[in-house]
mmCIF file of C-alpha atoms in Angstrom:
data_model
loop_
_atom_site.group_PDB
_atom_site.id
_atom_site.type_symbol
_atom_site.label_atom_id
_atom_site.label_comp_id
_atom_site.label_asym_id
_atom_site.label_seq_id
_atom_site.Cartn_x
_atom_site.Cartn_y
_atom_site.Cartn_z
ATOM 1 C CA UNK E 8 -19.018 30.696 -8.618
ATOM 2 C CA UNK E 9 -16.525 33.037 -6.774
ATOM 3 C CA UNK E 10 -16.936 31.495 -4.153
ATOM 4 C CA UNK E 11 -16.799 27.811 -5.063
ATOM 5 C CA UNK E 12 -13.356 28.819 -6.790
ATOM 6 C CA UNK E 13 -12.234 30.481 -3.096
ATOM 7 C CA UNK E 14 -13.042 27.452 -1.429
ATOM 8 C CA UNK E 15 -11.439 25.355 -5.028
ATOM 9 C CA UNK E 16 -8.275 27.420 -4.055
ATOM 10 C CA UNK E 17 -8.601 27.372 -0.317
ATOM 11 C CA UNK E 18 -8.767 23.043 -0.591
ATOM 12 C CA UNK E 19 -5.804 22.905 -2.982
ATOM 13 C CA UNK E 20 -3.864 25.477 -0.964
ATOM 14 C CA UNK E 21 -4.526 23.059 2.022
ATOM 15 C CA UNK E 22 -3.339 19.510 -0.007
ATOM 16 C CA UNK E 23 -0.457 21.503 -1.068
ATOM 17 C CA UNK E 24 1.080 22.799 1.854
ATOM 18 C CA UNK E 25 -0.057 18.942 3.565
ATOM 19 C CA UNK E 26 1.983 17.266 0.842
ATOM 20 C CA UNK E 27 4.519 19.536 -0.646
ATOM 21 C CA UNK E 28 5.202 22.411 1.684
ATOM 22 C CA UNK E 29 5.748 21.583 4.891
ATOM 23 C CA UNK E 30 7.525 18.211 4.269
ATOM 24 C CA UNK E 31 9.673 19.860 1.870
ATOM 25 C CA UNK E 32 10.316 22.457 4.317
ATOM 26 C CA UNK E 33 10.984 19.671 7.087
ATOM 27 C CA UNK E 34 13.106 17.609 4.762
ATOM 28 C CA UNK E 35 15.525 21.199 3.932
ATOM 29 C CA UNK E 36 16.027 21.217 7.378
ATOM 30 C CA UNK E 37 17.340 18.434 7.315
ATOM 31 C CA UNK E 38 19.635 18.852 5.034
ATOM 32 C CA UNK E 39 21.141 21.760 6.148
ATOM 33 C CA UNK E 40 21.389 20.119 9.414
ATOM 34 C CA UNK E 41 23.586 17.348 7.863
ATOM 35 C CA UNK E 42 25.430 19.526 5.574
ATOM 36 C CA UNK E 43 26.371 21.724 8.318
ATOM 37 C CA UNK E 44 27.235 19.594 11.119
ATOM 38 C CA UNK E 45 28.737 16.092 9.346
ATOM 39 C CA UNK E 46 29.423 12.793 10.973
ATOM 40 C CA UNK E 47 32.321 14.347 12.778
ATOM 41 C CA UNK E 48 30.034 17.543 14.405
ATOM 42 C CA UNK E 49 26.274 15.123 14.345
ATOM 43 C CA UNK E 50 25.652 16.301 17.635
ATOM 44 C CA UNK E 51 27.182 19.741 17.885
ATOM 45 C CA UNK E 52 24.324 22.067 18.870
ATOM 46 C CA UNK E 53 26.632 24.757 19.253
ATOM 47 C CA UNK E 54 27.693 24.914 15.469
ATOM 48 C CA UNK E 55 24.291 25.215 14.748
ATOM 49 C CA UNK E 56 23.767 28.383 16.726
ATOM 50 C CA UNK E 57 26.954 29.543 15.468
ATOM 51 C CA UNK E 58 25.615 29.008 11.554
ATOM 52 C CA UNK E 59 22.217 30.769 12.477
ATOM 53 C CA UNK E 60 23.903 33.754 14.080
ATOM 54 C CA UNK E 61 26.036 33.911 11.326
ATOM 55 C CA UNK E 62 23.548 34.080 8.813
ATOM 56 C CA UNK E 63 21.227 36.612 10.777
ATOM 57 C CA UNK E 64 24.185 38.973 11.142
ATOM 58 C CA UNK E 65 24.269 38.867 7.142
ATOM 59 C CA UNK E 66 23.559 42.219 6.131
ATOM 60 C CA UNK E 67 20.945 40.586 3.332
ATOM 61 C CA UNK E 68 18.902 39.643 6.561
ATOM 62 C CA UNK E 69 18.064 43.016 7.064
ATOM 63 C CA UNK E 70 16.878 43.796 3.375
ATOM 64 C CA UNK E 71 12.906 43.127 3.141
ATOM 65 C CA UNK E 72 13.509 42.602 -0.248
ATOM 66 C CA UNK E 73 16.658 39.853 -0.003
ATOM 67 C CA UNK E 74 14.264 38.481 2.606
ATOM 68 C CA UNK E 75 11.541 37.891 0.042
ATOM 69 C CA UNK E 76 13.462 36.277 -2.361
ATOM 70 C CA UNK E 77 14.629 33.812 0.161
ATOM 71 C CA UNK E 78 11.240 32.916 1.211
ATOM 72 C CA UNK E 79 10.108 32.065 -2.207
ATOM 73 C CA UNK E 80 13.206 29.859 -3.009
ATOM 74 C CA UNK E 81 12.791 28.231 0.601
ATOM 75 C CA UNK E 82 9.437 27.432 -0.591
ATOM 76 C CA UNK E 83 9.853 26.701 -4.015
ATOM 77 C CA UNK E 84 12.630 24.376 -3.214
ATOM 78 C CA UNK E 85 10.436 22.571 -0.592
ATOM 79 C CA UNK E 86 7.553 21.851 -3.362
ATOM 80 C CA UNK E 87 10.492 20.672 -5.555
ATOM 81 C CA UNK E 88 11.306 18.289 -2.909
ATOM 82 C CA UNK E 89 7.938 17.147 -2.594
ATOM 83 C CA UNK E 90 7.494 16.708 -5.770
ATOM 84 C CA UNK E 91 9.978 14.433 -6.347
ATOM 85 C CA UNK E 92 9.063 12.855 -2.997
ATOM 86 C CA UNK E 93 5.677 12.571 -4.550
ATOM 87 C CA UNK E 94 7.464 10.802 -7.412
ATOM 88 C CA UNK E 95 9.503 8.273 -6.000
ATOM 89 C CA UNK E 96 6.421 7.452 -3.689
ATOM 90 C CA UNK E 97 4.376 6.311 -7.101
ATOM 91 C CA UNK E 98 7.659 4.113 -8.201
ATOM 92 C CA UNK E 99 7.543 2.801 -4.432
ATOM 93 C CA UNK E 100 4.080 2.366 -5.187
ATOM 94 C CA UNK E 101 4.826 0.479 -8.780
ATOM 95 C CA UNK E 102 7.214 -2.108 -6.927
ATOM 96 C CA UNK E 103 5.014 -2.845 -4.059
ATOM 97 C CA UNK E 104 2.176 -3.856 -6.865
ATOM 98 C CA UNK E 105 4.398 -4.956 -9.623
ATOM 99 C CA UNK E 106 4.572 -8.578 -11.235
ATOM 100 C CA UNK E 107 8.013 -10.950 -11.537
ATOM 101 C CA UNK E 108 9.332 -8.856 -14.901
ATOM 102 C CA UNK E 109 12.980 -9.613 -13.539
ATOM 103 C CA UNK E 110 15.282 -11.662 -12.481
ATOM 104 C CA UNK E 111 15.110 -10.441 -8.832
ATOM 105 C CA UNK E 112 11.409 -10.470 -8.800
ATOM 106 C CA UNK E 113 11.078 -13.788 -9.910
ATOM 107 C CA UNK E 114 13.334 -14.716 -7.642
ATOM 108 C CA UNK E 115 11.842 -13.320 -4.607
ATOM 109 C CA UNK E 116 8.126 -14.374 -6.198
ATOM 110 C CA UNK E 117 9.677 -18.014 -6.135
ATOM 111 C CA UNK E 118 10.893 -17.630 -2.676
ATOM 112 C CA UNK E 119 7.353 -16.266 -1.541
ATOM 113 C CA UNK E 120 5.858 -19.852 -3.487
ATOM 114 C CA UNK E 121 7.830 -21.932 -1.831
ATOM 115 C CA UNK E 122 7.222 -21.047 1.706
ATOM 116 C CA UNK E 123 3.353 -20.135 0.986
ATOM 117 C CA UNK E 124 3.757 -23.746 -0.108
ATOM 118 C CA UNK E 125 5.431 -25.571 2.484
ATOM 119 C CA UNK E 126 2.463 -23.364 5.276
ATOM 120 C CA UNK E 127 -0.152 -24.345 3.393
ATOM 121 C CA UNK E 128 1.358 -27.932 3.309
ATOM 122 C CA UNK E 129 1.654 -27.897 6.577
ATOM 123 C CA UNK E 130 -1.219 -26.702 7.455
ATOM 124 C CA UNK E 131 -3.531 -29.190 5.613
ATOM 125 C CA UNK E 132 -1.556 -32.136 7.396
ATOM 126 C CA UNK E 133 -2.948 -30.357 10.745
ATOM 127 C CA UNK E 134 -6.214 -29.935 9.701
ATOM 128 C CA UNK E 135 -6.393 -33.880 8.584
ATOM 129 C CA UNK E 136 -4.934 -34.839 11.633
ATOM 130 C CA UNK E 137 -6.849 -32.633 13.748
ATOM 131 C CA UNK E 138 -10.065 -34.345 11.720
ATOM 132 C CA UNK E 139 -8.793 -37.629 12.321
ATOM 133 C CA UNK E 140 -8.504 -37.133 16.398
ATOM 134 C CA UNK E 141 -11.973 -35.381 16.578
ATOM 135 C CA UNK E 142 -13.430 -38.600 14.510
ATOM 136 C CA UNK E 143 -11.652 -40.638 16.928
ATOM 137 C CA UNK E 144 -12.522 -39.047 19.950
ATOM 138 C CA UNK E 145 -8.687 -38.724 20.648
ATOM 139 C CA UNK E 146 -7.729 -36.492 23.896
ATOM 140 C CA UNK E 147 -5.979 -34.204 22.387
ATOM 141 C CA UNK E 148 -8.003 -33.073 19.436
ATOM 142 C CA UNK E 149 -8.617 -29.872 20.112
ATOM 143 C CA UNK E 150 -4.838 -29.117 20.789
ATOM 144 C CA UNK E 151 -4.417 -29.977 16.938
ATOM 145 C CA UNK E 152 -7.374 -28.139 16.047
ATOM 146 C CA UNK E 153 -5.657 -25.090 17.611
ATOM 147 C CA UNK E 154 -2.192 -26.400 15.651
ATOM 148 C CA UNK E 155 -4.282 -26.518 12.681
ATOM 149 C CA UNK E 156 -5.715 -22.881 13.137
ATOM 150 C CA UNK E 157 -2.358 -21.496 14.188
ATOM 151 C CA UNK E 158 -1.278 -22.960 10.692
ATOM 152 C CA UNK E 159 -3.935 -21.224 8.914
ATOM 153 C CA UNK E 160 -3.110 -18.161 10.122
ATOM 154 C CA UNK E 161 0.667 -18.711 9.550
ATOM 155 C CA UNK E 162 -0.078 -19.359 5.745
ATOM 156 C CA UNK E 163 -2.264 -16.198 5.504
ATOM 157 C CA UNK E 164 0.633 -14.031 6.938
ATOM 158 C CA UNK E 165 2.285 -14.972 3.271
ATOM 159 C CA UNK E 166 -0.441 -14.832 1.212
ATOM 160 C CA UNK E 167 -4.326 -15.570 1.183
ATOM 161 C CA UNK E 168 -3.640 -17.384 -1.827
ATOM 162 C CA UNK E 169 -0.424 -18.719 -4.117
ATOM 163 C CA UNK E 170 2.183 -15.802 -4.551
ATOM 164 C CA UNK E 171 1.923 -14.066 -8.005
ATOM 165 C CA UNK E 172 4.082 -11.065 -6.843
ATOM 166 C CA UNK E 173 7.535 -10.406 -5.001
ATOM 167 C CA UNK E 174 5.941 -8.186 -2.447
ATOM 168 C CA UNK E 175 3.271 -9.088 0.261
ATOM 169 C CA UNK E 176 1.060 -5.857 -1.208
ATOM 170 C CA UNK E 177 0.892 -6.568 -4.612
ATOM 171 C CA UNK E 178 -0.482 -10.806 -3.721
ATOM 172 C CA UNK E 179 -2.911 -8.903 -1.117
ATOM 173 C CA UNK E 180 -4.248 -6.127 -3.740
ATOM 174 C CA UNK E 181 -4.566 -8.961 -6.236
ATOM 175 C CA UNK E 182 -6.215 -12.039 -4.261
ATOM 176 C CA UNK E 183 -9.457 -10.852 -4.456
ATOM 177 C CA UNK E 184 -9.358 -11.473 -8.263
ATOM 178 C CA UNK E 185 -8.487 -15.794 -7.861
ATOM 179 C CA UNK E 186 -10.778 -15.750 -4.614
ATOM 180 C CA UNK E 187 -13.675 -13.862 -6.911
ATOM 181 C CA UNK E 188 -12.991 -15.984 -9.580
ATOM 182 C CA UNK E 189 -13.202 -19.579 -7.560
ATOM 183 C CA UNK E 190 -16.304 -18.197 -6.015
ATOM 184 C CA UNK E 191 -18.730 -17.099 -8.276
ATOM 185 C CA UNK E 192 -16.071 -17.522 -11.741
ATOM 186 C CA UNK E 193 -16.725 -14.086 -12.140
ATOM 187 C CA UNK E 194 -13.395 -12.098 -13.697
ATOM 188 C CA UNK E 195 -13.486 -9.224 -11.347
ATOM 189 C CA UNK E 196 -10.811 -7.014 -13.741
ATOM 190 C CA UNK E 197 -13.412 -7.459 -16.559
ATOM 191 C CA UNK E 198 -16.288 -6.541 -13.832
ATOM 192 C CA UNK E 199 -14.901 -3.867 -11.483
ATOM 193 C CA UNK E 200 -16.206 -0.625 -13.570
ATOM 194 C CA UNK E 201 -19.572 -2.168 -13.660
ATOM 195 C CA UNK E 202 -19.409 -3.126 -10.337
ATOM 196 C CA UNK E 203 -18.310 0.540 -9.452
ATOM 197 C CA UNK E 204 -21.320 1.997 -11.647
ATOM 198 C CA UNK E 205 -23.653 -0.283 -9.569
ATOM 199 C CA UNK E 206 -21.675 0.551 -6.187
ATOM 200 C CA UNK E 207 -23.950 3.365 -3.426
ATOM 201 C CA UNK E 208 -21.484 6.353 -3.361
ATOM 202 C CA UNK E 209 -20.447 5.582 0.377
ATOM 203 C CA UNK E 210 -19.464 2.458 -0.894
ATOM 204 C CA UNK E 211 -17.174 4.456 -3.616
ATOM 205 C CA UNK E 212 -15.878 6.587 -1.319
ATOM 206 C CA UNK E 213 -14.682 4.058 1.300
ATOM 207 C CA UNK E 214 -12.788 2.074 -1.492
ATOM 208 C CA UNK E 215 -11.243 5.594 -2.780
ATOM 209 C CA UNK E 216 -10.263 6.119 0.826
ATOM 210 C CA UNK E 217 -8.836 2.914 1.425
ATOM 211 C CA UNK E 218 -6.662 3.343 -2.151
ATOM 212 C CA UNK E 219 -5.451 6.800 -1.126
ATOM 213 C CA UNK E 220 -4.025 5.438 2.048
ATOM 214 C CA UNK E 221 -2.422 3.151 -0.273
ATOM 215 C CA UNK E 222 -0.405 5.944 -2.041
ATOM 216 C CA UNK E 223 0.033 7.811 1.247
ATOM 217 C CA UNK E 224 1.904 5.445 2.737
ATOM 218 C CA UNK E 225 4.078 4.729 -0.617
ATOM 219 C CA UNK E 226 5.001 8.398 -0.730
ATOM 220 C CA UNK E 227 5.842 7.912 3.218
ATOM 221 C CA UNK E 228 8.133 4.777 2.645
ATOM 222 C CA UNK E 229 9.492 7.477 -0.273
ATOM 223 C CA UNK E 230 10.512 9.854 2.329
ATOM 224 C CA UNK E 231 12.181 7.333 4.492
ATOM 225 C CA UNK E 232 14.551 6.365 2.108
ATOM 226 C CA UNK E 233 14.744 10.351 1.384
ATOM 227 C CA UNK E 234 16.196 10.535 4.319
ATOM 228 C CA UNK E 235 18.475 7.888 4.598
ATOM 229 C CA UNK E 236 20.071 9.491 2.056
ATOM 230 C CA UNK E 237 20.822 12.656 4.347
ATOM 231 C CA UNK E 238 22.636 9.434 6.669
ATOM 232 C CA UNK E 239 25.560 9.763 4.105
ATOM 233 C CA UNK E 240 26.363 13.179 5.556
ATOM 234 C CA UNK E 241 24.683 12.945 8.972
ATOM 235 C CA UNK E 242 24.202 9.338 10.382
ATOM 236 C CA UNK E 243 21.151 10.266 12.772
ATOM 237 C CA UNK E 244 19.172 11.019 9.803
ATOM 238 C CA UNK E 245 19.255 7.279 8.706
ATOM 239 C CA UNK E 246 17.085 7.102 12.529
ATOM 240 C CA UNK E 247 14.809 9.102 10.958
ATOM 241 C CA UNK E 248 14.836 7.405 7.764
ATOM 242 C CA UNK E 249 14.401 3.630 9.123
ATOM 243 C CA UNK E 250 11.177 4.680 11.075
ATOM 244 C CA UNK E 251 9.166 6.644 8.461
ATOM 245 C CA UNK E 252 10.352 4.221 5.842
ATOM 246 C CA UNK E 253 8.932 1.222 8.254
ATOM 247 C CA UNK E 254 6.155 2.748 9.012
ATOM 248 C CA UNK E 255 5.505 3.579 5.656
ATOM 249 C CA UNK E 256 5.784 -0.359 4.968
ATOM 250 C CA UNK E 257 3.308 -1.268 7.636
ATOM 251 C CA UNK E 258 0.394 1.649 6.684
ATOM 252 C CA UNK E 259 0.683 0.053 3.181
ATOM 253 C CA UNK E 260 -0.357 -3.396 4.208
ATOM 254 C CA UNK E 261 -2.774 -2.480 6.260
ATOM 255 C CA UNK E 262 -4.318 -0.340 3.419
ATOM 256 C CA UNK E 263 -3.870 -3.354 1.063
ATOM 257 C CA UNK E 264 -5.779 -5.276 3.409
ATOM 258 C CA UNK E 265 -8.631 -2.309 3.474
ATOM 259 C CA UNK E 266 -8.764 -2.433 -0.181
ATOM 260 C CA UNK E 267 -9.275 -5.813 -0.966
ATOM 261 C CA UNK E 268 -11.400 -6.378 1.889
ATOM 262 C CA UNK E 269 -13.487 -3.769 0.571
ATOM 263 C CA UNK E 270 -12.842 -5.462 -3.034
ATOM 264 C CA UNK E 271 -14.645 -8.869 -2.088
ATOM 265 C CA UNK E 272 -17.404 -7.141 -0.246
ATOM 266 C CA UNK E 273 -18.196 -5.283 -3.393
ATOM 267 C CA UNK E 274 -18.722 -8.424 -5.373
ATOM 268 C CA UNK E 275 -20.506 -10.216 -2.146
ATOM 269 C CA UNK E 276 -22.804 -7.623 -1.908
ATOM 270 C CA UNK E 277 -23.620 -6.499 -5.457
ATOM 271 C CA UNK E 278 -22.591 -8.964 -8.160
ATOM 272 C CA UNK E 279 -26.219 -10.551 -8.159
ATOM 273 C CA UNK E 280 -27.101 -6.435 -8.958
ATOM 274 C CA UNK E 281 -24.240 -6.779 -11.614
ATOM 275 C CA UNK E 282 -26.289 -9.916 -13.090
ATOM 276 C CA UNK E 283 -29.551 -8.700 -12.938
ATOM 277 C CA UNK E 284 -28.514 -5.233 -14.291
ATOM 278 C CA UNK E 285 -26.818 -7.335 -17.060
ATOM 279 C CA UNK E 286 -30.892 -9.232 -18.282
ATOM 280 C CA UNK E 287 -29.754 -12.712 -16.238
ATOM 281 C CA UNK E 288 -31.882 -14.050 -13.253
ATOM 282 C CA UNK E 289 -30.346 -14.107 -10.186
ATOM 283 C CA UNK E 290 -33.098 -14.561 -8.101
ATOM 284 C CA UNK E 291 -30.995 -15.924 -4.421
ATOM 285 C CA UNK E 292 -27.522 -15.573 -4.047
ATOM 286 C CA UNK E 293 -24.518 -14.962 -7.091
ATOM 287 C CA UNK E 294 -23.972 -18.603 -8.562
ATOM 288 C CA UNK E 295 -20.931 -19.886 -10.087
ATOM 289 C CA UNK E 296 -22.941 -20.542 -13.400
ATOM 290 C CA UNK E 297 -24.293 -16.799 -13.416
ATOM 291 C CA UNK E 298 -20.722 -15.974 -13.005
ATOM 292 C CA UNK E 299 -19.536 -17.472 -15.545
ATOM 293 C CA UNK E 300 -22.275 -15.922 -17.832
ATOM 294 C CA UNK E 301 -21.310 -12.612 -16.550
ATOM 295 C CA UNK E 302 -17.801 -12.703 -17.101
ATOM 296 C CA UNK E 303 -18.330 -14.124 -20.630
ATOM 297 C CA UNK E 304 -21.006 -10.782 -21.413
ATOM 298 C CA UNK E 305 -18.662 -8.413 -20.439
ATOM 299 C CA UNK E 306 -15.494 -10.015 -22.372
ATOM 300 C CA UNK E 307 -17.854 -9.345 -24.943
ATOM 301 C CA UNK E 308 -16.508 -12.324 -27.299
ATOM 302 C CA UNK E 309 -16.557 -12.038 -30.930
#
């Protein structure tokens, strides 16, 4: 037990100074980097120095004890600041997954509609024409086919299907449960804790992966605009800012794509275990009639 709890402490000591600590400590460096040199000074090295010496002549710098006291509020202040780092990453996280509850939102869900719309319009006039030349034996049918595909692909940049949600995240985290539903009519919100009973514990573990890197790169985006902030004292720090919070943006799509990847493979692989676990035969592959039966046991109607 003593040492499972040394190892406990050793782990947590680890995440801490990975997520608080040092990009606390980072992001106070920062700051007093923009608070002491300004827009007018941004690239005055020299003051810098200048503010360093100063401080080390101090005669506190010399006291172990004034020393010690500094260290802990150093560090104390950066897990404050990653803290609330931590916290603005789960409201980054909120908006990138939240519904049209707003004015805004429903305007920008809307504006996501309409031009999912007009690429998915557009897209099914190239595929009929592109079936129409190949029919015909027309020369150029397999330039349309490769319109038609180039279409496809266009629409799916939007959204795999309609646009429920003002962000691009929150459409690609919730797809899976339309495509799920016009596959097998199984309600995967209804089916996902039996489906993560039923699920092999790599399985588990890839999908808690792929929804960590989710919240990773919210808290990132978090820090971004953290320090944009600073760029109201020090411009270069909106640089800074601009590039985490970007890349922030792009690591959460790409782990919203993980995660409902992983989502739809979950059902694909084990909803006929999720039937048969549930008394119904399923003897070949998931139906649309077992699905329905499925969803309608686990609503458990009265």
């Amino acid at each position: 037990m003593t040492a499972f709890l040394n190892a406990l402490g050793g782990k947590l000591a680890e995440r801490w100074l990975a997520l608080l600590a040092i990009p606390g400590l980072v992001y106070l460096v920062a700051l007093a980097t923009a608070v002491t040199l300004g827009q007018r000074h941004w690239r005055d090295t020299g003051r810098l120095r200048e503010r360093l010496d100063a401080l080390a002549a101090a005669p506190g710098a010399h006291s172990a004890g004034v020393l010690a006291v500094v260290a802990v509020g150093v560090l104390a202040g950066a897990a404050l600041t990653g803290t609330g780092a931590q916290a603005l990453g789960a409201l980054v996280e909120r908006v990138w997954l939240a519904g049209p509850r707003g004015p805004v939102t429903r305007w920008l869900t809307a504006r996501r509609l309409r031009r999912w719309r007009a690429a998915d319009h557009a897209y099914r006039t190239a595929l009929v024409a592109a079936g129409r030349a190949r029919l015909g034996g027309a020369a150029d049918a397999e330039a349309l086919a490769d319109e038609a595909e180039a279409r496809y692909a266009r629409r799916n940049e939007i959204g795999l299907a309609a646009p429920h949600h003002p962000c691009w995240t929150g459409d690609r985290v919730t797809a899976p449960d339309r495509r799920v539903w016009r596959a097998y009519r199984v309600d995967l919100t209804v089916a996902w804790p039996h489906l993560w009973l039923l699920a092999p514990d790599s399985t588990r573990a890839e999908l808690g992966t792929a929804r960590a890197a989710l919240s990773a790169a919210a808290r990132l985006a978090a820090w971004g605009a953290a320090y944009l902030l600073l760029a109201v004292w020090w411009w270069p720090a909106a640089l800074v800012g601009v590039v985490t919070a970007a890349t922030g943006v792009v690591r959460g799509r790409t782990a919203a794509e993980s995660f409902a990847e992983l989502a739809e493979a979950l059902v694909d692989l084990h909803g006929k275990d999720l039937a048969q676990a549930l008394g119904l035969e399923c003897e070949g592959r998931l139906t649309p009639e077992t699905g329905e039966e499925v969803t309608r046991l686990l609503s458990k109607p009265d």
